[in-house]
Amino acid sequence: MRVLLTGHQGYLGTVMAPVLAAAGHEVVGLDAGLFADCVLGPAPADPPGERIDLRDVTPEHVAGVDAVIHLAALSNDPLGSLAPELTYDINHHASVRLARLARDAGVRRFLYASTCSVYGASGGDGLVAEDAPLRPVTPYAESKVRVEDDLHALADGDFTPVFMRNATAFGYSPRLRADIVLNNLVGHALLSGEVLVLSDGTPWRPLVHAADIARAFTAALTAPREAVHDRAFNIGSEINNVTVAEIAEQVAEAVSGAKVVITGENGADPRSYRVDFSRFRAAIPGFDCEWTVKQGALELADAYRKFDLTREDFERRFTRLAVLRAASEAGAVDDTLRWRR
Ligand SMILES: NC(=O)c1ccc[n+]([C@@H]2O[C@H](COP(=O)([O-])OP(=O)(O)OC[C@H]3O[C@@H](n4cnc5c(N)ncnc54)[C@H](O)[C@@H]3O)[C@@H](O)[C@H]2O)c1
């Protein structure tokens, strides 16, 4: 398949592009490149692609494409809360526009990177499946719900949207993010000796390795249409349904000498959900996630040591919000996050 991969220069896209290529697909990238230089370790070999803002996509970008994997977005709650209107412009409106262009161009499959954050304040200890009520508590999560609704309305006999509701990712990617929970806790543990938890540690936070997300998308790309057409899937595994306190314990075991410190200063996080991941396994026989939280913590600690992660890079270069703030203060991007040059 010829696959348009948006967000190919992000944390997940950088891991996914080679997995797609190894499965025999021709990958074309599309990304504004906001974090293209945020690399830890050897520079990744990106697929051919265009540096373009999602809001400026034209029919030529989807011409001749068999499938779209749409990852490009302002990718977390702090970014979404920075400028809610911008989040809706980029994450919602531009995504739906891309999907319409794709459908008009005859693209048959559109895999959308949604999130388990759509369950938001679902709370409780029961498992949340895809048909549970959606209770987004942030503009980021709300933008994902709106895209799912609008893409659902576009589904027809020739156009198959698939909603991939990923758990929170972890693991090494050359374009590292240190602002997601496991990556953050491992970095903090190595740099300070403390596994610092600011919430009270009780929220459930299902996790999934970036490589398992890449494998799931690759499987969904070629799955029989009837197995995935217009369906939502939670992406992850029950074994990685963990509380923040449990994540911290795993990190302390992976980084010898590190101590867990739960300050509780941010109180109880309202985002808490335990997730049922069985629907995707049923749709894609043989698929299961391979990585546990502990393995991921060990992998990250190795990578951080090997590539000499510094405190400066940990706090700025690999924190999406800090990178965008710095680009804005330096005048490199305008207040709509478009490059000035
Ligand atoms: N990482 C996670 O834990 C996680 C979990 C669930 C869902 N997701 C979703 O997966 C997708 C990828 O996440 P990620 O962790 O790789 O994030 P990321 O921030 O590393 O990558 C996002 C990419 O989108 C690009 N982008 C942002 N705005 C753009 C615009 N206006 N035009 C063109 N490109 C733009 C950025 O340059 C970046 O390369 C996102 O949609 C995110 O919401 C991520």
Tab-separated table of C-alpha atoms and ligand atoms in Angstrom:
chain	number	residue	atom	x	y	z
A	1	MET	CA	0.000	0.000	0.000
A	2	ARG	CA	1.023	3.604	-0.507
A	3	VAL	CA	0.443	5.086	2.953
A	4	LEU	CA	0.336	8.761	3.875
A	5	LEU	CA	1.644	8.989	7.454
A	6	THR	CA	0.913	12.364	9.046
A	7	GLY	CA	2.997	13.260	12.079
A	8	HIS	CA	5.838	11.085	10.785
A	9	GLN	CA	8.379	13.289	12.576
A	10	GLY	CA	6.754	12.911	15.970
A	11	TYR	CA	7.347	10.455	18.812
A	12	LEU	CA	5.025	7.728	17.491
A	13	GLY	CA	5.477	8.480	13.778
A	14	THR	CA	9.242	8.009	14.018
A	15	VAL	CA	8.698	4.514	15.438
A	16	MET	CA	5.819	3.650	13.093
A	17	ALA	CA	7.384	4.600	9.738
A	18	PRO	CA	10.018	1.818	9.763
A	19	VAL	CA	7.470	-0.759	10.989
A	20	LEU	CA	5.198	0.104	8.041
A	21	ALA	CA	8.113	0.000	5.616
A	22	ALA	CA	9.213	-3.398	6.979
A	23	ALA	CA	5.688	-4.686	6.312
A	24	GLY	CA	6.193	-3.764	2.651
A	25	HIS	CA	4.300	-0.485	2.487
A	26	GLU	CA	5.461	2.630	0.668
A	27	VAL	CA	5.383	5.400	3.271
A	28	VAL	CA	5.032	9.102	2.496
A	29	GLY	CA	5.267	11.554	5.388
A	30	LEU	CA	3.519	14.825	6.119
A	31	ASP	CA	4.445	16.925	9.140
A	32	ALA	CA	5.002	20.548	10.147
A	33	GLY	CA	8.224	19.356	11.765
A	34	LEU	CA	7.589	21.133	15.061
A	35	PHE	CA	9.725	18.569	16.923
A	36	ALA	CA	11.889	17.321	14.061
A	37	ASP	CA	15.092	18.289	15.883
A	38	CYS	CA	14.092	16.812	19.233
A	39	VAL	CA	16.216	13.710	18.748
A	40	LEU	CA	17.872	11.509	21.382
A	41	GLY	CA	20.479	9.177	19.872
A	42	PRO	CA	21.198	8.635	16.182
A	43	ALA	CA	19.151	10.743	13.759
A	44	PRO	CA	16.245	8.703	12.365
A	45	ALA	CA	16.004	8.003	8.631
A	46	ASP	CA	12.671	9.624	7.829
A	47	PRO	CA	10.588	8.416	4.890
A	48	PRO	CA	10.214	10.889	2.027
A	49	GLY	CA	7.772	13.539	3.061
A	50	GLU	CA	6.688	17.094	3.006
A	51	ARG	CA	7.072	19.765	5.666
A	52	ILE	CA	3.605	21.241	5.628
A	53	ASP	CA	1.032	22.355	8.128
A	54	LEU	CA	-1.999	20.104	8.412
A	55	ARG	CA	-4.209	23.167	7.959
A	56	ASP	CA	-2.704	23.734	4.483
A	57	VAL	CA	-3.143	20.244	3.033
A	58	THR	CA	-4.438	20.166	-0.567
A	59	PRO	CA	-5.894	17.383	-2.750
A	60	GLU	CA	-2.425	16.699	-4.210
A	61	HIS	CA	-1.253	15.425	-0.819
A	62	VAL	CA	-3.750	12.582	-0.847
A	63	ALA	CA	-3.721	11.815	-4.573
A	64	GLY	CA	-2.609	8.269	-5.344
A	65	VAL	CA	-2.671	7.232	-1.697
A	66	ASP	CA	-4.282	3.918	-0.631
A	67	ALA	CA	-4.532	4.666	3.086
A	68	VAL	CA	-3.942	7.511	5.521
A	69	ILE	CA	-2.572	7.066	9.035
A	70	HIS	CA	-3.302	10.304	10.795
A	71	LEU	CA	-1.092	11.018	13.802
A	72	ALA	CA	-0.343	14.749	13.415
A	73	ALA	CA	-1.859	16.754	16.266
A	74	LEU	CA	-1.158	18.863	19.296
A	75	SER	CA	-0.597	15.720	21.203
A	76	ASN	CA	-1.372	16.120	24.880
A	77	ASP	CA	-3.441	17.861	27.510
A	78	PRO	CA	-0.973	20.665	28.361
A	79	LEU	CA	-0.662	21.593	24.670
A	80	GLY	CA	-4.427	21.475	24.279
A	81	SER	CA	-4.985	23.657	27.312
A	82	LEU	CA	-2.350	26.159	26.119
A	83	ALA	CA	-4.672	27.300	23.356
A	84	PRO	CA	-7.976	25.422	23.188
A	85	GLU	CA	-9.114	27.156	19.972
A	86	LEU	CA	-5.866	26.191	18.262
A	87	THR	CA	-6.360	22.631	19.428
A	88	TYR	CA	-9.779	22.542	17.798
A	89	ASP	CA	-8.418	24.163	14.601
A	90	ILE	CA	-5.563	21.688	14.221
A	91	ASN	CA	-6.787	18.540	15.915
A	92	HIS	CA	-10.445	18.760	14.933
A	93	HIS	CA	-11.131	20.939	11.872
A	94	ALA	CA	-7.907	20.213	9.967
A	95	SER	CA	-8.240	16.480	10.675
A	96	VAL	CA	-11.792	16.328	9.352
A	97	ARG	CA	-10.735	18.357	6.299
A	98	LEU	CA	-7.912	15.889	5.640
A	99	ALA	CA	-10.372	12.997	5.899
A	100	ARG	CA	-12.778	14.642	3.432
A	101	LEU	CA	-9.963	15.272	0.967
A	102	ALA	CA	-8.858	11.674	1.372
A	103	ARG	CA	-12.348	10.318	0.790
A	104	ASP	CA	-12.829	12.536	-2.277
A	105	ALA	CA	-9.501	11.279	-3.643
A	106	GLY	CA	-10.613	7.651	-3.314
A	107	VAL	CA	-8.500	6.762	-0.254
A	108	ARG	CA	-10.166	3.668	1.148
A	109	ARG	CA	-8.878	3.452	4.713
A	110	PHE	CA	-8.217	6.168	7.289
A	111	LEU	CA	-6.649	5.158	10.608
A	112	TYR	CA	-7.128	7.880	13.151
A	113	ALA	CA	-4.926	8.208	16.250
A	114	SER	CA	-7.466	8.719	18.991
A	115	THR	CA	-6.835	8.160	22.679
A	116	CYS	CA	-8.160	6.401	25.762
A	117	SER	CA	-8.329	9.918	27.248
A	118	VAL	CA	-11.780	10.095	25.628
A	119	TYR	CA	-12.959	8.055	28.656
A	120	GLY	CA	-11.646	10.862	30.874
A	121	ALA	CA	-13.403	10.813	34.187
A	122	SER	CA	-14.835	7.328	33.810
A	123	GLY	CA	-13.252	6.457	37.156
A	124	GLY	CA	-14.074	3.286	39.030
A	125	ASP	CA	-12.249	-0.001	38.930
A	126	GLY	CA	-14.371	-1.648	36.222
A	127	LEU	CA	-12.979	-2.118	32.722
A	128	VAL	CA	-14.035	0.493	30.166
A	129	ALA	CA	-14.858	-0.878	26.708
A	130	GLU	CA	-15.317	1.044	23.470
A	131	ASP	CA	-19.070	1.484	23.882
A	132	ALA	CA	-18.690	3.200	27.279
A	133	PRO	CA	-19.872	6.795	27.506
A	134	LEU	CA	-17.156	9.270	26.537
A	135	ARG	CA	-16.328	11.784	29.259
A	136	PRO	CA	-13.433	13.923	27.980
A	137	VAL	CA	-12.185	16.371	30.588
A	138	THR	CA	-9.737	18.435	28.491
A	139	PRO	CA	-9.817	20.266	25.120
A	140	TYR	CA	-7.317	17.687	23.805
A	141	ALA	CA	-9.589	14.760	24.597
A	142	GLU	CA	-12.671	16.669	23.458
A	143	SER	CA	-10.987	17.362	20.087
A	144	LYS	CA	-10.477	13.612	19.641
A	145	VAL	CA	-14.157	12.876	20.388
A	146	ARG	CA	-15.264	15.479	17.837
A	147	VAL	CA	-13.062	13.979	15.122
A	148	GLU	CA	-14.408	10.489	15.833
A	149	ASP	CA	-17.981	11.810	15.490
A	150	ASP	CA	-17.300	13.625	12.230
A	151	LEU	CA	-15.316	10.792	10.645
A	152	HIS	CA	-18.048	8.349	11.586
A	153	ALA	CA	-20.412	10.472	9.452
A	154	LEU	CA	-18.036	10.104	6.486
A	155	ALA	CA	-17.925	6.297	6.581
A	156	ASP	CA	-19.436	4.612	3.536
A	157	GLY	CA	-18.943	1.659	1.262
A	158	ASP	CA	-15.696	3.087	-0.128
A	159	PHE	CA	-14.263	4.888	2.896
A	160	THR	CA	-13.340	3.109	6.119
A	161	PRO	CA	-12.390	5.257	9.096
A	162	VAL	CA	-10.922	3.341	12.062
A	163	PHE	CA	-10.607	4.920	15.499
A	164	MET	CA	-7.485	3.728	17.283
A	165	ARG	CA	-7.884	4.763	20.932
A	166	ASN	CA	-4.342	4.400	22.168
A	167	ALA	CA	-3.462	4.073	25.820
A	168	THR	CA	-0.714	6.418	27.011
A	169	ALA	CA	2.444	5.517	25.147
A	170	PHE	CA	5.849	4.722	26.578
A	171	GLY	CA	9.226	3.583	25.341
A	172	TYR	CA	12.205	4.805	23.434
A	173	SER	CA	11.706	6.678	20.182
A	174	PRO	CA	14.525	8.617	18.517
A	175	ARG	CA	12.143	11.588	18.703
A	176	LEU	CA	11.701	11.194	22.412
A	177	ARG	CA	8.909	12.610	24.504
A	178	ALA	CA	9.694	13.014	28.194
A	179	ASP	CA	6.265	14.439	28.984
A	180	ILE	CA	4.428	11.109	29.038
A	181	VAL	CA	4.253	9.375	32.350
A	182	LEU	CA	6.671	6.422	32.163
A	183	ASN	CA	9.252	8.257	30.034
A	184	ASN	CA	9.060	11.121	32.493
A	185	LEU	CA	9.360	9.076	35.672
A	186	VAL	CA	12.351	7.095	34.380
A	187	GLY	CA	14.152	10.292	33.371
A	188	HIS	CA	13.481	11.928	36.708
A	189	ALA	CA	14.641	8.832	38.562
A	190	LEU	CA	17.940	8.734	36.691
A	191	LEU	CA	18.614	12.445	36.965
A	192	SER	CA	17.581	12.954	40.596
A	193	GLY	CA	17.330	9.539	42.264
A	194	GLU	CA	13.637	10.139	42.942
A	195	VAL	CA	10.566	8.748	41.206
A	196	LEU	CA	8.511	11.874	41.701
A	197	VAL	CA	4.711	11.533	41.598
A	198	LEU	CA	2.790	14.792	41.949
A	199	SER	CA	-0.689	13.264	42.030
A	200	ASP	CA	-1.788	11.028	44.887
A	201	GLY	CA	-0.811	8.006	42.772
A	202	THR	CA	-4.309	6.491	42.681
A	203	PRO	CA	-5.433	7.251	39.077
A	204	TRP	CA	-5.555	4.336	36.668
A	205	ARG	CA	-3.391	5.047	33.617
A	206	PRO	CA	-3.271	2.289	30.974
A	207	LEU	CA	0.025	2.231	29.092
A	208	VAL	CA	1.224	0.825	25.776
A	209	HIS	CA	4.638	0.728	24.140
A	210	ALA	CA	5.135	2.899	21.027
A	211	ALA	CA	6.269	-0.180	19.097
A	212	ASP	CA	3.063	-2.034	19.995
A	213	ILE	CA	1.023	0.945	18.748
A	214	ALA	CA	3.008	0.793	15.494
A	215	ARG	CA	2.260	-2.924	15.143
A	216	ALA	CA	-1.436	-2.367	15.878
A	217	PHE	CA	-1.767	0.323	13.196
A	218	THR	CA	0.119	-1.833	10.716
A	219	ALA	CA	-2.266	-4.717	11.404
A	220	ALA	CA	-5.359	-2.491	11.102
A	221	LEU	CA	-4.152	-1.211	7.737
A	222	THR	CA	-4.652	-4.538	5.986
A	223	ALA	CA	-7.289	-6.172	8.202
A	224	PRO	CA	-10.470	-7.248	6.403
A	225	ARG	CA	-12.750	-4.258	5.956
A	226	GLU	CA	-15.630	-5.823	7.886
A	227	ALA	CA	-13.385	-6.355	10.931
A	228	VAL	CA	-12.489	-2.679	11.311
A	229	HIS	CA	-14.947	-0.564	9.296
A	230	ASP	CA	-16.074	2.517	11.266
A	231	ARG	CA	-15.108	0.897	14.558
A	232	ALA	CA	-13.301	2.183	17.628
A	233	PHE	CA	-10.563	0.067	19.224
A	234	ASN	CA	-8.756	0.458	22.504
A	235	ILE	CA	-5.071	-0.155	21.831
A	236	GLY	CA	-3.051	-1.648	24.669
A	237	SER	CA	-3.241	-4.650	26.979
A	238	GLU	CA	-4.872	-5.332	30.332
A	239	ILE	CA	-1.534	-6.260	31.886
A	240	ASN	CA	-0.523	-2.608	31.506
A	241	ASN	CA	-3.651	-1.251	33.240
A	242	VAL	CA	-1.723	0.266	36.130
A	243	THR	CA	-2.102	3.035	38.680
A	244	VAL	CA	0.390	5.876	38.699
A	245	ALA	CA	1.736	4.537	42.024
A	246	GLU	CA	2.300	1.099	40.426
A	247	ILE	CA	4.101	2.732	37.483
A	248	ALA	CA	6.347	4.498	39.976
A	249	GLU	CA	7.149	1.182	41.720
A	250	GLN	CA	8.122	-0.380	38.390
A	251	VAL	CA	10.433	2.544	37.694
A	252	ALA	CA	12.069	2.238	41.108
A	253	GLU	CA	12.765	-1.434	40.348
A	254	ALA	CA	14.251	-0.563	36.943
A	255	VAL	CA	16.466	2.294	38.144
A	256	SER	CA	18.495	0.944	41.008
A	257	GLY	CA	18.785	3.265	43.972
A	258	ALA	CA	15.778	5.393	42.991
A	259	LYS	CA	13.149	6.058	45.668
A	260	VAL	CA	9.429	6.635	45.105
A	261	VAL	CA	8.213	10.022	46.389
A	262	ILE	CA	4.471	10.637	46.171
A	263	THR	CA	3.892	14.288	47.040
A	264	GLY	CA	0.153	14.334	46.288
A	265	GLU	CA	0.457	18.088	45.734
A	266	ASN	CA	-1.702	17.958	42.591
A	267	GLY	CA	-4.391	15.941	44.398
A	268	ALA	CA	-6.392	13.205	42.722
A	269	ASP	CA	-6.221	13.444	38.922
A	270	PRO	CA	-9.771	13.239	37.496
A	271	ARG	CA	-8.432	11.342	34.463
A	272	SER	CA	-8.705	7.762	35.623
A	273	TYR	CA	-9.842	4.724	33.672
A	274	ARG	CA	-9.105	0.998	33.407
A	275	VAL	CA	-9.516	-0.236	29.886
A	276	ASP	CA	-10.773	-3.395	28.175
A	277	PHE	CA	-8.564	-4.094	25.143
A	278	SER	CA	-10.240	-7.286	23.967
A	279	ARG	CA	-12.087	-5.905	20.937
A	280	PHE	CA	-8.915	-5.291	18.914
A	281	ARG	CA	-7.558	-8.750	19.761
A	282	ALA	CA	-10.848	-10.249	18.564
A	283	ALA	CA	-10.771	-8.201	15.332
A	284	ILE	CA	-7.116	-9.017	14.583
A	285	PRO	CA	-6.583	-12.662	15.542
A	286	GLY	CA	-3.065	-13.242	16.802
A	287	PHE	CA	-2.411	-9.644	17.770
A	288	ASP	CA	-1.256	-8.861	21.286
A	289	CYS	CA	0.998	-6.272	22.829
A	290	GLU	CA	4.529	-7.427	23.556
A	291	TRP	CA	5.864	-4.890	26.026
A	292	THR	CA	5.292	-4.638	29.769
A	293	VAL	CA	5.767	-1.466	31.788
A	294	LYS	CA	8.809	-2.969	33.525
A	295	GLN	CA	10.490	-3.860	30.209
A	296	GLY	CA	9.785	-0.354	28.965
A	297	ALA	CA	11.291	1.218	32.079
A	298	LEU	CA	14.462	-0.861	31.634
A	299	GLU	CA	14.657	0.027	27.916
A	300	LEU	CA	14.261	3.734	28.643
A	301	ALA	CA	16.838	3.720	31.436
A	302	ASP	CA	19.340	2.033	29.075
A	303	ALA	CA	18.654	4.547	26.282
A	304	TYR	CA	18.859	7.556	28.607
A	305	ARG	CA	22.212	6.362	29.951
A	306	LYS	CA	23.585	5.376	26.543
A	307	PHE	CA	22.679	8.697	24.925
A	308	ASP	CA	23.593	10.842	27.956
A	309	LEU	CA	20.222	12.411	28.646
A	310	THR	CA	20.804	15.774	30.364
A	311	ARG	CA	18.461	17.587	32.729
A	312	GLU	CA	18.251	20.510	30.283
A	313	ASP	CA	17.163	18.227	27.428
A	314	PHE	CA	14.809	16.282	29.688
A	315	GLU	CA	12.983	19.410	30.813
A	316	ARG	CA	13.036	21.401	27.569
A	317	ARG	CA	14.009	19.594	24.383
A	318	PHE	CA	11.842	16.537	25.032
A	319	THR	CA	8.856	18.323	26.577
A	320	ARG	CA	6.447	19.296	23.811
A	321	LEU	CA	4.964	22.327	25.587
A	322	ALA	CA	8.425	23.729	26.432
A	323	VAL	CA	9.595	23.316	22.819
A	324	LEU	CA	6.610	25.217	21.458
A	325	ARG	CA	6.919	27.937	24.100
A	326	ALA	CA	10.606	28.381	23.216
A	327	ALA	CA	9.836	28.477	19.468
A	328	SER	CA	7.164	31.088	20.100
A	329	GLU	CA	9.399	33.236	22.333
A	330	ALA	CA	12.179	33.062	19.749
A	331	GLY	CA	9.727	34.239	17.074
A	332	ALA	CA	10.198	31.056	15.030
A	333	VAL	CA	6.460	30.310	15.083
A	334	ASP	CA	3.547	32.758	15.186
A	335	ASP	CA	0.727	32.597	17.682
A	336	THR	CA	-1.099	30.029	15.565
A	337	LEU	CA	1.992	27.788	15.691
A	338	ARG	CA	2.864	28.272	12.032
A	339	TRP	CA	6.498	28.662	11.057
A	340	ARG	CA	7.367	32.279	10.279
A	341	ARG	CA	10.060	31.322	7.758
B	1	LIG	N1	1.985	9.542	22.801
B	1	LIG	C1	0.881	9.146	23.421
B	1	LIG	O1	0.886	8.762	24.599
B	1	LIG	C2	-0.434	9.111	22.672
B	1	LIG	C3	-1.505	8.424	23.255
B	1	LIG	C4	-2.725	8.423	22.599
B	1	LIG	C5	-2.852	9.085	21.390
B	1	LIG	N2	-1.785	9.744	20.853
B	1	LIG	C6	-1.969	10.447	19.587
B	1	LIG	O2	-1.026	9.951	18.658
B	1	LIG	C7	-0.620	11.001	17.782
B	1	LIG	C8	0.893	11.116	17.786
B	1	LIG	O3	1.337	11.400	19.112
B	1	LIG	P1	2.884	11.613	19.432
B	1	LIG	O4	3.088	11.148	20.829
B	1	LIG	O5	3.720	11.079	18.359
B	1	LIG	O6	2.948	13.207	19.439
B	1	LIG	P2	4.125	14.191	18.927
B	1	LIG	O7	3.817	15.522	19.504
B	1	LIG	O8	5.441	13.599	19.186
B	1	LIG	O9	3.896	14.200	17.356
B	1	LIG	C9	2.878	14.946	16.752
B	1	LIG	C10	3.380	15.372	15.388
B	1	LIG	O10	2.348	16.166	14.781
B	1	LIG	C11	2.964	17.266	14.164
B	1	LIG	N3	2.037	18.387	14.103
B	1	LIG	C12	1.487	19.083	15.134
B	1	LIG	N4	0.732	20.084	14.664
B	1	LIG	C13	0.805	20.022	13.307
B	1	LIG	C14	0.253	20.794	12.250
B	1	LIG	N5	-0.531	21.866	12.483
B	1	LIG	N6	0.542	20.453	10.972
B	1	LIG	C15	1.338	19.376	10.703
B	1	LIG	N7	1.906	18.615	11.665
B	1	LIG	C16	1.644	18.941	12.961
B	1	LIG	C17	4.167	17.613	15.017
B	1	LIG	O11	5.138	18.324	14.259
B	1	LIG	C18	4.636	16.231	15.455
B	1	LIG	O12	5.624	15.717	14.605
B	1	LIG	C19	-1.340	12.251	18.247
B	1	LIG	O13	-2.520	12.421	17.496
B	1	LIG	C20	-1.691	11.928	19.673
B	1	LIG	O14	-2.823	12.651	20.115
B	1	LIG	C21	-0.587	9.774	21.458
